[in-house]
XYZ file of C-alpha atoms in Angstrom:
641
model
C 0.000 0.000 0.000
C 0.582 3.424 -0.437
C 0.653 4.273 3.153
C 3.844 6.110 4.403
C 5.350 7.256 7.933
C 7.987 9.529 7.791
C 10.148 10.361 10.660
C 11.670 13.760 11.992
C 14.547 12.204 13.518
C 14.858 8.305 13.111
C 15.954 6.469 15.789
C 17.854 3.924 13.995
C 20.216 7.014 12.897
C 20.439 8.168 16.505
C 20.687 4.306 17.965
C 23.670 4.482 15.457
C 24.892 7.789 16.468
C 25.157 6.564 19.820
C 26.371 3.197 19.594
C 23.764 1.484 21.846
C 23.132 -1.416 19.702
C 25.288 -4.022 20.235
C 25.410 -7.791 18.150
C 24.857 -10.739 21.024
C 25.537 -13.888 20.038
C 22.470 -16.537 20.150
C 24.235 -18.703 22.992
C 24.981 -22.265 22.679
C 22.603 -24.593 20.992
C 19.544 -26.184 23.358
C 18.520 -29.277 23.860
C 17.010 -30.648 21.091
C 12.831 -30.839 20.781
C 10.949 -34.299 20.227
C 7.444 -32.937 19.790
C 6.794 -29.953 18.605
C 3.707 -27.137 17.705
C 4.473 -25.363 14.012
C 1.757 -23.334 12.860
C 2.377 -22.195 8.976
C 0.467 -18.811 7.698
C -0.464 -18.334 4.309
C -1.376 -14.793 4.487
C -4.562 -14.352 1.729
C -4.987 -18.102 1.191
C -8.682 -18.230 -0.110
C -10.626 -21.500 0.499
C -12.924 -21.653 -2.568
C -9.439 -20.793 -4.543
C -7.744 -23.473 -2.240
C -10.427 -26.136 -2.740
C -11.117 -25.585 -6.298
C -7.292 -26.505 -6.772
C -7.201 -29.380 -4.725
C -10.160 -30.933 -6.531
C -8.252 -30.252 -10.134
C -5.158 -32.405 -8.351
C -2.819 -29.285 -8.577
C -2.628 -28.842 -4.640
C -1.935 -32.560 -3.343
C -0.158 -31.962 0.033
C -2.954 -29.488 0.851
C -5.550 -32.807 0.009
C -3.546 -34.946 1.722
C -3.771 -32.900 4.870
C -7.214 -31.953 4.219
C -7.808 -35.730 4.126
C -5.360 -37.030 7.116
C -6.393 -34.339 9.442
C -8.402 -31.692 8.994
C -9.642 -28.520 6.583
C -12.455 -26.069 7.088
C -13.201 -22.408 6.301
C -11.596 -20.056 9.532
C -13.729 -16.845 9.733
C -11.831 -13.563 9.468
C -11.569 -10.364 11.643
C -14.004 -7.125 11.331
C -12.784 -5.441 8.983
C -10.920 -8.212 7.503
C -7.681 -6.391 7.509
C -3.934 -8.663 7.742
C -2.854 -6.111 10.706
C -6.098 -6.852 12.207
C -6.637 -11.020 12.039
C -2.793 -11.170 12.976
C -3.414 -9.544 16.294
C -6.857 -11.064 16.829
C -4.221 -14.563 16.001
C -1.758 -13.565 18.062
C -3.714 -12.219 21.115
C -6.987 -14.584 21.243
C -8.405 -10.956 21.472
C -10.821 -8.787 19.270
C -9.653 -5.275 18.046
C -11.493 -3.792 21.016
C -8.727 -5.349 23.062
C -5.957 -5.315 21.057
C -6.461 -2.319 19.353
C -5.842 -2.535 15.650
C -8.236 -1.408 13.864
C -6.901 -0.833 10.108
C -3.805 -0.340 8.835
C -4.226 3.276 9.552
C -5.271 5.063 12.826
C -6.408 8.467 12.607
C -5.742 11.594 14.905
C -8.962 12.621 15.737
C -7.540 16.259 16.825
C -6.396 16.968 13.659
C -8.368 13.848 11.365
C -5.131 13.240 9.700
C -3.918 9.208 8.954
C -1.359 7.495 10.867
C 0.372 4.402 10.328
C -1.779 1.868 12.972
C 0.932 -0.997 13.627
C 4.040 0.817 15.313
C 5.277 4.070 16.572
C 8.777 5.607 16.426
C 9.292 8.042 19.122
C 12.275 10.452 19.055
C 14.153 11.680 21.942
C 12.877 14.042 23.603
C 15.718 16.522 24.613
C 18.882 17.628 22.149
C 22.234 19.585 22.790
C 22.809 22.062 20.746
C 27.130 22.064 20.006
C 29.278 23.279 17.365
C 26.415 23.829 15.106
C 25.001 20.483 15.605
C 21.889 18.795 16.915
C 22.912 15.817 19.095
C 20.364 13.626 20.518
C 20.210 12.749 24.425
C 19.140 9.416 24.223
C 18.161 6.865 21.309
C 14.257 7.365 21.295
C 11.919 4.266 21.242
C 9.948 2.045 18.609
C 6.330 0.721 19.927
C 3.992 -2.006 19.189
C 0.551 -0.579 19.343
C -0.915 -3.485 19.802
C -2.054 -4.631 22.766
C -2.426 -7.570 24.693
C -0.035 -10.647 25.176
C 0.515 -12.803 21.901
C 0.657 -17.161 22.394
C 4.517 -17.348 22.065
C 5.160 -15.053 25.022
C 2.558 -16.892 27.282
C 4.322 -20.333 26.379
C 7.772 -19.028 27.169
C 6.269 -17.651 30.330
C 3.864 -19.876 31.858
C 5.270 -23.821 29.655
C 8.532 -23.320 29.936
C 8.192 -23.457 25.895
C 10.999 -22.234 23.677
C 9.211 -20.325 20.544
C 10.945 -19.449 16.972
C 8.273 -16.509 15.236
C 9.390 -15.627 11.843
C 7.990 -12.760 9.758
C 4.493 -12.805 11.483
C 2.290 -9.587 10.775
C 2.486 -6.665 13.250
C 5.458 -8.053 14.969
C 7.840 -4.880 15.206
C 9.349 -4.285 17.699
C 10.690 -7.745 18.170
C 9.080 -9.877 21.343
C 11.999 -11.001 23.901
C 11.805 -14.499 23.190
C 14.076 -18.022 21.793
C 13.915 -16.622 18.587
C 12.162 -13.771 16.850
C 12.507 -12.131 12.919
C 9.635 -8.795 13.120
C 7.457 -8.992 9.840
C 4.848 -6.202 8.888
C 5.659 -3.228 10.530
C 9.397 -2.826 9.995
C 10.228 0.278 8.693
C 12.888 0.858 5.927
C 15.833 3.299 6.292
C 13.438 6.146 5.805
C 11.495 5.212 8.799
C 8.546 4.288 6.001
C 6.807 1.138 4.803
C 8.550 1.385 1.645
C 9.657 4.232 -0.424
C 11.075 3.215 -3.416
C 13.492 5.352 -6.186
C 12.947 5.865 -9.682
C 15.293 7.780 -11.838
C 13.583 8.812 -14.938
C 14.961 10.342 -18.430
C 11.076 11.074 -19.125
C 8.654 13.379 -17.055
C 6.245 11.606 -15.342
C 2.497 12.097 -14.097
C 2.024 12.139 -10.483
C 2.997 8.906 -8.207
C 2.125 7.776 -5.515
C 3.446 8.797 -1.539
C 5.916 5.482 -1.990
C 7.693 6.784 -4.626
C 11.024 9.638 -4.957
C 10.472 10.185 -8.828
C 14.262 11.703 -9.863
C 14.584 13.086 -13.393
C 17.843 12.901 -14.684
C 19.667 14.175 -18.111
C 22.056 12.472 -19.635
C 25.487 14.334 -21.317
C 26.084 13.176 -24.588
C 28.205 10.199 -24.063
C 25.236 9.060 -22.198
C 26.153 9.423 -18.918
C 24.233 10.685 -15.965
C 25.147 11.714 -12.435
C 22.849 11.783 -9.363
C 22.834 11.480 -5.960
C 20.214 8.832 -4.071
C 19.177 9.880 -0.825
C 19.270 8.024 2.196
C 17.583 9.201 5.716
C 17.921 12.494 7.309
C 21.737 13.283 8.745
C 19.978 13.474 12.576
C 22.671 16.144 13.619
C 21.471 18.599 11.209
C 18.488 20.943 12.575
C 17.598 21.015 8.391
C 16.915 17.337 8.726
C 18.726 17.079 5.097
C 19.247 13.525 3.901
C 22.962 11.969 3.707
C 23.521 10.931 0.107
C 25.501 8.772 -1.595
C 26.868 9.264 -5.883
C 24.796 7.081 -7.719
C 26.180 7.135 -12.248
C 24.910 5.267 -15.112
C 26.502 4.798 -18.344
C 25.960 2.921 -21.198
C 26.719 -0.380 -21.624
C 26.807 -3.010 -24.153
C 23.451 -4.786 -23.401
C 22.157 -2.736 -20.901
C 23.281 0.139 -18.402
C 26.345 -0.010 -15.823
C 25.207 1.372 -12.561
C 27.791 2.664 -9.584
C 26.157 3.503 -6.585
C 28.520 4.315 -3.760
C 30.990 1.987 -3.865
C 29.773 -0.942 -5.926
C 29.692 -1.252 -9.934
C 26.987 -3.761 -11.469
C 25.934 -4.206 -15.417
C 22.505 -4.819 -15.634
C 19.921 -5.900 -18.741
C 16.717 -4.206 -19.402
C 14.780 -6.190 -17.356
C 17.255 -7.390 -14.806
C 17.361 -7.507 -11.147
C 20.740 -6.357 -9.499
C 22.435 -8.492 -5.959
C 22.010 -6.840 -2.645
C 23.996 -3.890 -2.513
C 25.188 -2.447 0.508
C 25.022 1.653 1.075
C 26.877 3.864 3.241
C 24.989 6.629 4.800
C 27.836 8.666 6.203
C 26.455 10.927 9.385
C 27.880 14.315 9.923
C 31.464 12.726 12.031
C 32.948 9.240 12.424
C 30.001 7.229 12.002
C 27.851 5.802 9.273
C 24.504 4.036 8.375
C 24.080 1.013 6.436
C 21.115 0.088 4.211
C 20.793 -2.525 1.560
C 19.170 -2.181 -1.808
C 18.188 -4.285 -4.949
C 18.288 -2.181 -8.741
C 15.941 -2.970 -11.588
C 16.831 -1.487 -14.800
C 13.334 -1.046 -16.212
C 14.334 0.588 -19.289
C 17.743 0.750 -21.101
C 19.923 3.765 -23.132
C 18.853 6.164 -24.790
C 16.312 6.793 -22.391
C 17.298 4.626 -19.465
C 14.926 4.226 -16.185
C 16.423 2.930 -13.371
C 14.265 1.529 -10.379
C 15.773 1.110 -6.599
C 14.266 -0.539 -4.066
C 12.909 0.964 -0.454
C 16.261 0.617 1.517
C 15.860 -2.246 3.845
C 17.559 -2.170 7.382
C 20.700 -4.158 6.591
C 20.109 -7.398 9.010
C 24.130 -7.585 9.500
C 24.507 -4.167 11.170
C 20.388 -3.259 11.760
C 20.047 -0.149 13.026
C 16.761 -1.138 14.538
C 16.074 -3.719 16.685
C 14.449 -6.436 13.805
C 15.302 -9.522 15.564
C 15.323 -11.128 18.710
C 17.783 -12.149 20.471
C 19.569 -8.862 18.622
C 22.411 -11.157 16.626
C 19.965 -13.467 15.207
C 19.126 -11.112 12.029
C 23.122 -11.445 11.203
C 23.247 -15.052 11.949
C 20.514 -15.719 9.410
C 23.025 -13.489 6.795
C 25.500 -16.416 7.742
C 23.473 -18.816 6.719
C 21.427 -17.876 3.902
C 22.590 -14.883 2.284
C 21.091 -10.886 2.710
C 17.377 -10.915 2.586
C 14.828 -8.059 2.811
C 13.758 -6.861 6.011
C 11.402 -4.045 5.137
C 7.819 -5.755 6.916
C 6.064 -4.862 3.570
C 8.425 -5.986 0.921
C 6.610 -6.799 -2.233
C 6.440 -3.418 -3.797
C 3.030 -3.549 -4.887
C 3.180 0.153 -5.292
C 5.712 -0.310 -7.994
C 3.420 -2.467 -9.867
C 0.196 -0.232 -9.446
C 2.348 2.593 -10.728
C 3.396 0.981 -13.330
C 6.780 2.070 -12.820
C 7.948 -1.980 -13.067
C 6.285 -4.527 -15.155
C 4.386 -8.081 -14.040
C 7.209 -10.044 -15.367
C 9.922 -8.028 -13.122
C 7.256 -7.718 -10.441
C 6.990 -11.518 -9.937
C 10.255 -12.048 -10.158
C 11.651 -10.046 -7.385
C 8.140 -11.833 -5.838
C 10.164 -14.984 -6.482
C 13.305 -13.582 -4.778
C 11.823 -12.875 -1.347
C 9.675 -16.176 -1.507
C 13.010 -18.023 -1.683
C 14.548 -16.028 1.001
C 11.322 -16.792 3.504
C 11.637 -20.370 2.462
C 15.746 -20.766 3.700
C 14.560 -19.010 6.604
C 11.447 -21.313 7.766
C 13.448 -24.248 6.504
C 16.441 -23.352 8.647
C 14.425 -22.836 11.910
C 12.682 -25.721 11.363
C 15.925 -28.357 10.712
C 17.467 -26.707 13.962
C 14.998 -29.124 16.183
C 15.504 -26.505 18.723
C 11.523 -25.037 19.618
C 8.511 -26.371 21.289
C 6.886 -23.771 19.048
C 7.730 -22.404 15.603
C 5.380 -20.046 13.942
C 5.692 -18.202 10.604
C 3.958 -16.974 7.665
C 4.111 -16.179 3.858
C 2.598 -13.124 2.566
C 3.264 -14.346 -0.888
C -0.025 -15.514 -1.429
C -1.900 -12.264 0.022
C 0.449 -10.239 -2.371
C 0.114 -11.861 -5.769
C -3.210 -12.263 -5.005
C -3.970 -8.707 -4.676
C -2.431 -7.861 -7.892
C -3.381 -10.703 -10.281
C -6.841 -11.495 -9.468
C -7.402 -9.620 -13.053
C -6.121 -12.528 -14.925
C -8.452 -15.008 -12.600
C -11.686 -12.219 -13.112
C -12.678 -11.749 -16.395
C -15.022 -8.969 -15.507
C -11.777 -6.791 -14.560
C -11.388 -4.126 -16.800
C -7.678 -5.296 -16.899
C -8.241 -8.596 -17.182
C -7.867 -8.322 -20.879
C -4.566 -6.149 -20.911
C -3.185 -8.833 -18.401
C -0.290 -10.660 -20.281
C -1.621 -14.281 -21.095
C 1.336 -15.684 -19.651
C 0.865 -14.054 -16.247
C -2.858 -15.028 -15.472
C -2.195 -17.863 -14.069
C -0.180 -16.468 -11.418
C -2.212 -16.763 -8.312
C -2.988 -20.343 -9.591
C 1.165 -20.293 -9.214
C 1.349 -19.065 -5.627
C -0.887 -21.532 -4.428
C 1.503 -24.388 -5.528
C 4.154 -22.438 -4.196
C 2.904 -22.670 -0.929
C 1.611 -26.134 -2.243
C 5.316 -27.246 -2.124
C 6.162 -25.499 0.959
C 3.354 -27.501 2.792
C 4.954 -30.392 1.238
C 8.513 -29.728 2.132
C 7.034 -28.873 5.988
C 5.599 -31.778 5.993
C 8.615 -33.901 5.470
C 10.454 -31.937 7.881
C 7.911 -33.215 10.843
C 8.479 -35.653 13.297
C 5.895 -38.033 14.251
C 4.363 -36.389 17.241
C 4.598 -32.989 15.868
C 1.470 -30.868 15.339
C 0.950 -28.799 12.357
C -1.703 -26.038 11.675
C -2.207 -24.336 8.553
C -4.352 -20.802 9.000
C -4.451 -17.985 6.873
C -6.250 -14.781 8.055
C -8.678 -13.648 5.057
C -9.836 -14.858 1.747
C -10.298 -12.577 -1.439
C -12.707 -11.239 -3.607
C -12.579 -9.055 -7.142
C -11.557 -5.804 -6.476
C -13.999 -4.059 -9.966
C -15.046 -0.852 -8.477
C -13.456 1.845 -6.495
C -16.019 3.615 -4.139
C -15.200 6.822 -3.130
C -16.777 6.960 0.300
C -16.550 10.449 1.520
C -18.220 11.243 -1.621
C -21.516 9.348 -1.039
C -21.128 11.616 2.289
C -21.074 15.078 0.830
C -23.716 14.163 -1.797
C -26.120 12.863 1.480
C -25.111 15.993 3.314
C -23.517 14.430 6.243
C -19.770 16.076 5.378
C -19.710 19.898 4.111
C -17.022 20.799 1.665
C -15.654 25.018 1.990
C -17.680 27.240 -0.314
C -16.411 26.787 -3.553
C -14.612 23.802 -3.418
C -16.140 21.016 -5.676
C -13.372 18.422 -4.503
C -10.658 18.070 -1.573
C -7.119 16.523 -1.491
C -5.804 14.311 1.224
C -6.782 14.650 4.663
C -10.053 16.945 4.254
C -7.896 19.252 2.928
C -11.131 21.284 1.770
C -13.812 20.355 4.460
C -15.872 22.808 6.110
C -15.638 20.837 9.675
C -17.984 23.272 11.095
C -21.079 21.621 9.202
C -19.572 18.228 8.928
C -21.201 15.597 11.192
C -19.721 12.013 9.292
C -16.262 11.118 7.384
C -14.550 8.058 6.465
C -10.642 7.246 6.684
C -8.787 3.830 6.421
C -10.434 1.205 4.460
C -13.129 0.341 5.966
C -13.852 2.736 8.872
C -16.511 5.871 9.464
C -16.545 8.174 11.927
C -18.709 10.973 13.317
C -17.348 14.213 14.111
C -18.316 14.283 17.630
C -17.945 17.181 19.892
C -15.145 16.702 22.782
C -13.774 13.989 20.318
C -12.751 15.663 17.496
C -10.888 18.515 17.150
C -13.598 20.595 15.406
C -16.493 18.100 16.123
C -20.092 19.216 16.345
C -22.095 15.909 16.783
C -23.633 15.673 20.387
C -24.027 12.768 22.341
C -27.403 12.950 22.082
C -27.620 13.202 18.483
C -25.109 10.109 18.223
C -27.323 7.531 18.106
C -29.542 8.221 15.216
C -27.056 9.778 13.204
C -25.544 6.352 13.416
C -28.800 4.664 12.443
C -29.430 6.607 9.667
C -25.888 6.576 8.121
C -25.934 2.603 8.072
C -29.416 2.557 6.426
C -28.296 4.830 3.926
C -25.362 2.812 2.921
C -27.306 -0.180 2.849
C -29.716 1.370 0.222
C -26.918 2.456 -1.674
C -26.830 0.845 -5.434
C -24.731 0.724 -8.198
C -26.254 3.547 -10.956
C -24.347 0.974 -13.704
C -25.585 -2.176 -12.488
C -28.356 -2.103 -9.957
C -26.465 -4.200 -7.990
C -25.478 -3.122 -3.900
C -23.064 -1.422 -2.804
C -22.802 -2.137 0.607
C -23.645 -5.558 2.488
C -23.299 -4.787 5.923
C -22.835 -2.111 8.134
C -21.899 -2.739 11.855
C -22.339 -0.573 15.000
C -18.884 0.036 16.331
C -19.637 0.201 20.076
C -21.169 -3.388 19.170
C -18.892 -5.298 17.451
C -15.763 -3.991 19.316
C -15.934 -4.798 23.356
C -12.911 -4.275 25.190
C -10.793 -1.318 26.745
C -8.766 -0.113 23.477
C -11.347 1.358 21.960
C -9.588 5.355 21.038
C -9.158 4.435 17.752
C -12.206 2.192 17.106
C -14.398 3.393 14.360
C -18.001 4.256 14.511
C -19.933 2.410 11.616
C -17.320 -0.441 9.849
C -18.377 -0.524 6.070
C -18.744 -4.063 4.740
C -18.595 -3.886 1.596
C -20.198 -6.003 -1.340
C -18.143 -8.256 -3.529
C -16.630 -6.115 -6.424
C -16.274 -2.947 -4.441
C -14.170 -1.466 -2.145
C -13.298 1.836 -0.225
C -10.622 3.795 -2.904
C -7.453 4.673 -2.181
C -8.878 8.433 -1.767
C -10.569 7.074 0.682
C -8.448 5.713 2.917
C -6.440 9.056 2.707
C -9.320 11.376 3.604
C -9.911 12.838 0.023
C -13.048 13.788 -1.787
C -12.717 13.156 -5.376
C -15.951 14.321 -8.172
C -17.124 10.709 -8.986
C -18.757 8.640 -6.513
C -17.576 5.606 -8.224
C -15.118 4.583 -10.872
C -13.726 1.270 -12.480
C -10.978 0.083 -10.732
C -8.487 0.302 -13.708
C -5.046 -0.457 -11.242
C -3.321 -3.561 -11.444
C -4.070 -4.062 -7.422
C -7.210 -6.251 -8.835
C -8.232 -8.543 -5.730
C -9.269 -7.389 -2.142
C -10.777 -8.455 1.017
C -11.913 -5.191 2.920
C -15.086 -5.824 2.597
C -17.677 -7.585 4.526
C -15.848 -10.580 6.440
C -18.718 -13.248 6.060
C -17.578 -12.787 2.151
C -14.081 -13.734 2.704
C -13.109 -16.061 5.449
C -9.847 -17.879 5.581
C -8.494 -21.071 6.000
C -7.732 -23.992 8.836
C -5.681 -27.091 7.856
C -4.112 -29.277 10.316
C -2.899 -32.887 10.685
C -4.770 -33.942 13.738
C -8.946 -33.546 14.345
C -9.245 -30.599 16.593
C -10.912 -31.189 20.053
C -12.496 -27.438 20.098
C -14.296 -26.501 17.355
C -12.377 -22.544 16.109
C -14.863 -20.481 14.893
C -12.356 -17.718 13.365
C -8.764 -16.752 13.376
C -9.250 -15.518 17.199
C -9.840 -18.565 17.558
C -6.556 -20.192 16.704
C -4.803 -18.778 19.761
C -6.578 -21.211 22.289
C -6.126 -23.897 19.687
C -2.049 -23.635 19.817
C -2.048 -23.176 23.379
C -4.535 -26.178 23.677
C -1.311 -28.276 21.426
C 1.356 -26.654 23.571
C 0.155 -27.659 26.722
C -0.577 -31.658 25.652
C 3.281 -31.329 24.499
C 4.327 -29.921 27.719
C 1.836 -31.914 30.086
C-alpha cells in the first residue's frame, strides 16, 4: 500500500549515532525438541481458490492434509484487515482489546492518517554544540498493539521455547528463543517502503511510496545523481545523507555505480544486494541494503531502486530477537529483505515496473522466507515455531485480473501471467509439502491464513456518497478536496470516512472541530448505516454495501480510542478507494478500478473467510482466526503436560 510514515529524527540514525546497539551472540545450541507445535500462515490463502485446486489435483499436500487431518473455512476479523486477524491470532483478542483497527489510525484532533501498527518516538531533549543537533538518548519504537501474543505466554507460563518468523504486526521484536519482526518494519526512511525511480522522461504524479528523480544524460550518455538516504539526525535542516549514484551505457544494458559498488545490468534485470553507506555528519555511518531494476535501457534509461531495507548484518533497529539473530541468518542464507512490507506492490500499481519483473523479485523474497522457515525448522531446537508467507496475500492482490474476467484489466493482463495466483498456491503447495517432510511423528501442524479474497472491480469513493447525502460539508467553492479533508468545512460536517473500511462521526469533545452531540449520536448512526445499505450501483443495480456494523457493538474491550463508529462491509466487487483511505473527496462517486491491485478483502468478512488445515482432528471446534490462539495453546500444553 501506499501508506507512508515519515520520521523527523529516526531512531535507527540516533541508535547508530550513539552506539547502543550491540550484536549478542544466540548462545549455545539447546537441547534438542521431540514434539513440537508449528503453525504455517499463508497470508490471503482463499478456500474456494484453495479447494477448487485441490479438486483439479494441482494442490496434493494441501488434500492430503485436508484428508489425514483436517480442513475447514476459519472466519476472518471485522474489517478483515492482515494487521487486524494477525493480532486477533496472536492475542486470542478482538480489536477492542488489542487495538488494531486498520492499517491506519487516525488523529482525531487533527483527522489526519497514521500508520496503525508501530510508533517511532524520538528523543525528547537535544544539545545544541558546534552547530550540531545531538540527541540525548536513542528514542523508542512501539507495538501498538495490545495484549499478550501465544509465544510469550508459552515461554512464560510452559517453559516453551518459541521461533516466530515474519508474522504480521510483529515490530518491535518480542523477547523471546527466537524472533525475525514482519509487517511493521520500517525501511531506512522510517517508512513502509519508499522506493526510487530515476527517470529520463517526465512523469504524471505517483504515488506517496515513490522519490520520482529526473535525470539528463550528457552526450556520451552518462548521468550523475545522488540517491538519498535518511535524514543526517545532527542537522536541525533534517537534510538527507547521500551517496553518488552514475549510469553509463553499456553493451546490453546500463552499468550502474552507486557508492561503492559497480553492477551491469539488462533491461529487465534484477541487481544483488547492494550495501550503502549513509555517512552521518562525524565518524560514524549508516548502512542500508538495496536491490536495482533497470526497467528501461539507453537512450532513455529508467532505473528503479528498491525501499532501503535495514541491513540485518549491522540493523540499526532492533528487527530480531535475540539482537544477533538477524546477522546469523546473513550467515546462513545470504542478505534478505527486512522491510515488513516488501513486495512493492506500489511499484506495480504505478506501473513504474512490469508483471514479469514484479513476480520475479516476488520470487526472490519467496526463496529467502523459504531458507529461513526451513532453517528454523531443521534446527529441532523449539517447542513452538510459527511463521507466515505473505506471498499468497500479495500476488493475489495484484493478479486477481487474470483469474476475473469482468476486470477491466483482465484483458490487458499478459496471457502468460494469469495464471499467477494459480502459481502461488503451488508455491505454498510445495512449501506444505517440504514442511511436511520436515515433521516428526508427534509434531502438530496447523495451517491458517487470516482472510480470503474477492474481485476488487469498483473503487467507491466513500466520503463522496457523504457530501452528496449531506452528512460532510465541503468550503464554499470547493467542488473536490485533497488528502486529509484538505477542503472540508468541519464546522457543518457531522460524518467522514478514513482507512479502508472505517466511518466516523465528528463528535464534539472527540474531534478537534467536532459538532455531533451525544445525544444526536445515536440516530445519526442509524441513519448513516441505512443509507449505505440502500446504496446501489447507478451501472448495475447491484449493492453497494452488504453490511454495516455498529462500532460500540462489534468492538468490546478497553482499546477502543481508535475504534471506528460504523465499519463498512462492503459487497463483492467494491471497495473503499485509495482516496478514501487518505481522507480525500474526489468528483465521482464511483469509478472502475483500472489499477493492477485487482483482488481485495476489505469488505464484509462473512464474504471472505480464511483457511484452517491441520494434521490432527481438533478437540475445540475454532470459529475464526481468534480462535486459533486457544487452539495452539490447547497443542502446547498436551506437548508440555
Amino acid at each position: 500500500m501506499a501508506f507512508t510514515h515519515e520520521l523527523r529524527c529516526h531512531p535507527a540514525l540516533i541508535g547508530a549515532l550513539l552506539g547502543t546497539l550491540v550484536l549478542v551472540g544466540c548462545g549455545g545450541d539447546p537441547e534438542p525438541v521431540d514434539s513440537r507445535v508449528v503453525v504455517l500462515g499463508f497470508d490471503g490463502m482463499d478456500p474456494v481458490l484453495a479447494q477448487r485446486w485441490m479438486e483439479a489435483g494441482k494442490l496434493p499436500n494441501f488434500s492430503r492434509l485436508a484428508a489425514d487431518g483436517h480442513f475447514q473455512e476459519l472466519g476472518t476479523s471485522n474489517p478483515p484487515q492482515s494487521p487486524v486477524a494477525w493480532s486477533s491470532f496472536a492475542t486470542g483478542q478482538g480489536p477492542g482489546e488489542h487495538g488494531i483497527y486498520d492499517f491506519l489510525r487516525r488523529n482525531p484532533e487533527t483527522y489526519t492518517p497514521d500508520f496503525s501498527i508501530s510508533e517511532n518516538i524520538p528523543p525528547d531533549r537535544f544539545i545544541k554544540l558546534f552547530g550540531l543537533q545531538v540527541p540525548l538518548g536513542s528514542g523508542e519504537v512501539i507495538n501498538r498493539r495490545k495484549g499478550e501474543p501465544f509465544w510469550l505466554k508459552a515461554e512464560r507460563d510452559e517453559g516453551a521455547r518459541a521461533s516466530v518468523l515474519r508474522i504480521p504486526v510483529t515490530y518491535p521484536p518480542d523477547d523471546i528463543h527466537r524472533m525475525l519482526s514482519g509487517m511493521g518494519v520500517p525501511d531506512l526512511l522510517g517508512t513502509q517502503g519508499t522506493y526510487t525511480f530515476y527517470t529520463t522522461t517526465r512523469l504524471g504524479d505517483a504515488g506517496s511510496s515513490t522519490r520520482t528523480v529526473r535525470v539528463r544524460p550528457d552526450r556520451q550518455g552518462r548521468i550523475e545523481s545522488d540517491f538519498e538516504g535518511p535524514p543526517d539526525p545532527l542537522l536541525e535542516s533534517a537534510e538527507p545523507m547521500t551517496v553518488p549514484l552514475v549510469m553509463t551505457p553499456g553493451e546490453e544494458g546500463a552499468r550502474v555505480r552507486l557508492g561503492d559498488d559497480e553492477v551491469t545490468l539488462a533491461e529487465g534485470e534484477w541487481s544483488d544486494w547492494i550495501r550503502v553507506e549513509f555517512h552521518v555528519t562525524g565518524p560514524v555511518s549508516v548502512s542500508g541494503t538495496v536491490r536495482l531494476l533497470l526497467v528501461q535501457g539507453y537512450p532513455q534509461p529508467r532505473l528503479y531502486v528498491s525501499p532501503i531495507q535495514i541491513d540485518p548484518e549491522n540493523p540499526a533497529v532492533e528487527i530480531a530477537s535475540p539482537s544477533g539473530y538477524a546477522a546469523d541468518l546473513v550467515e546462513d542464507i545470504g542478505l534478505f529483505h527486512t522491510i515488513g512490507m516488501p513486495e512493492e506492490t506500489w511499484s506495480l500499481n504505478e506501473e513504474h515496473i512490469s508483471d514479469a519483473a514484479w513476480l520475479e523479485m516476488e520470487k526472490t523474497i519467496l526463496a529467502e522466507r523459504e531458507a529461513m522457515w526451513y532453517e528454523t525448522l531443521d534446527k529441532h531446537d523449539s517447542d513452538l515455531v510459527v511463521g507466515a508467507f505473505v506471498q499468497t496475500d500479495r500476488v493475489t492482490h495484484m493478479f486477481y485480473r487474470g483469474l476475473d474476467e469482468q476486470h477491466p484489466r483482465h484483458t490487458d493482463t499478459d496471457p502468460a501471467h494469469r495464471d499467477a495466483v494459480e502459481w502461488i498456491y503451488r508455491e505454498a503447495d510445495r512449501i506444505l509439502g517440504e514442511t511436511l517432510d520436515r515433521l516428526g511423528p508427534d509434531d502438530r501442524l496447523i495451517v491458517i491464513s487470516d482472510h480470503g479474497f474477492a474481485p476488487f472491480r469498483k473503487a467507491v469513493h466513500l466520503n463522496r456518497w457523504l457530501v452528496d447525502n449531506g452528512y460532510l460539508v465541503l468550503e464554499d467553492g470547493a467542488s473536490e478536496s485533497d488528502v486529509i479533508f484538505s477542503s472540508v468545512d468541519w464546522s457543518q460536517s457531522r460524518a467522514y470516512a478514513l482507512g479502508l473500511n472505517g466511518l466516523f462521526l465528528n463528535r464534539a469533545g472527540r474531534e478537534g472541530q467536532g459538532i455531533v452531540t451525544d445525544d444526536d449520536t445515536d440516530d445519526l448512526l442509524v441513519e448513516i448505516a441505512a443509507g449505505l445499505q440502500d446504496w446501489s450501483d447507478p451501472d448495475t443495480g447491484e449493492g453497494v454495501v452488504r453490511r454495516v456494523f455498529d462500532g460500540a457493538e462489534v468492538y468490546p474491550g478497553g482499546e477502543r480510542d481508535d475504534a471506528p463508529d460504523l465499519v463498512v462491509g462492503y459487497e463483492r466487487g467494491y471497495r473503499a478507494s485509495w482516496q478514501t483511505t487518505l481522507g480525500a473527496i474526489p468528483k465521482p462517486l464511483m469509478e472502475p478500478n483500472r489499477q493492477k491491485w485487482s483482488g481485495d478483502h476489505c469488505i464484509d468478512p462473512a464474504l471472505v473467510p480464511g483457511v484452517l488445515f491441520a494434521n490432527f482432528r481438533p478437540e475445540v471446534e475454532v470459529g475464526s482466526i481468534q480462535g486459533v490462539w486457544q487452539l495452539t495453546r490447547r497443542q502446547i500444553r498436551e506437548d508440555e503436560g
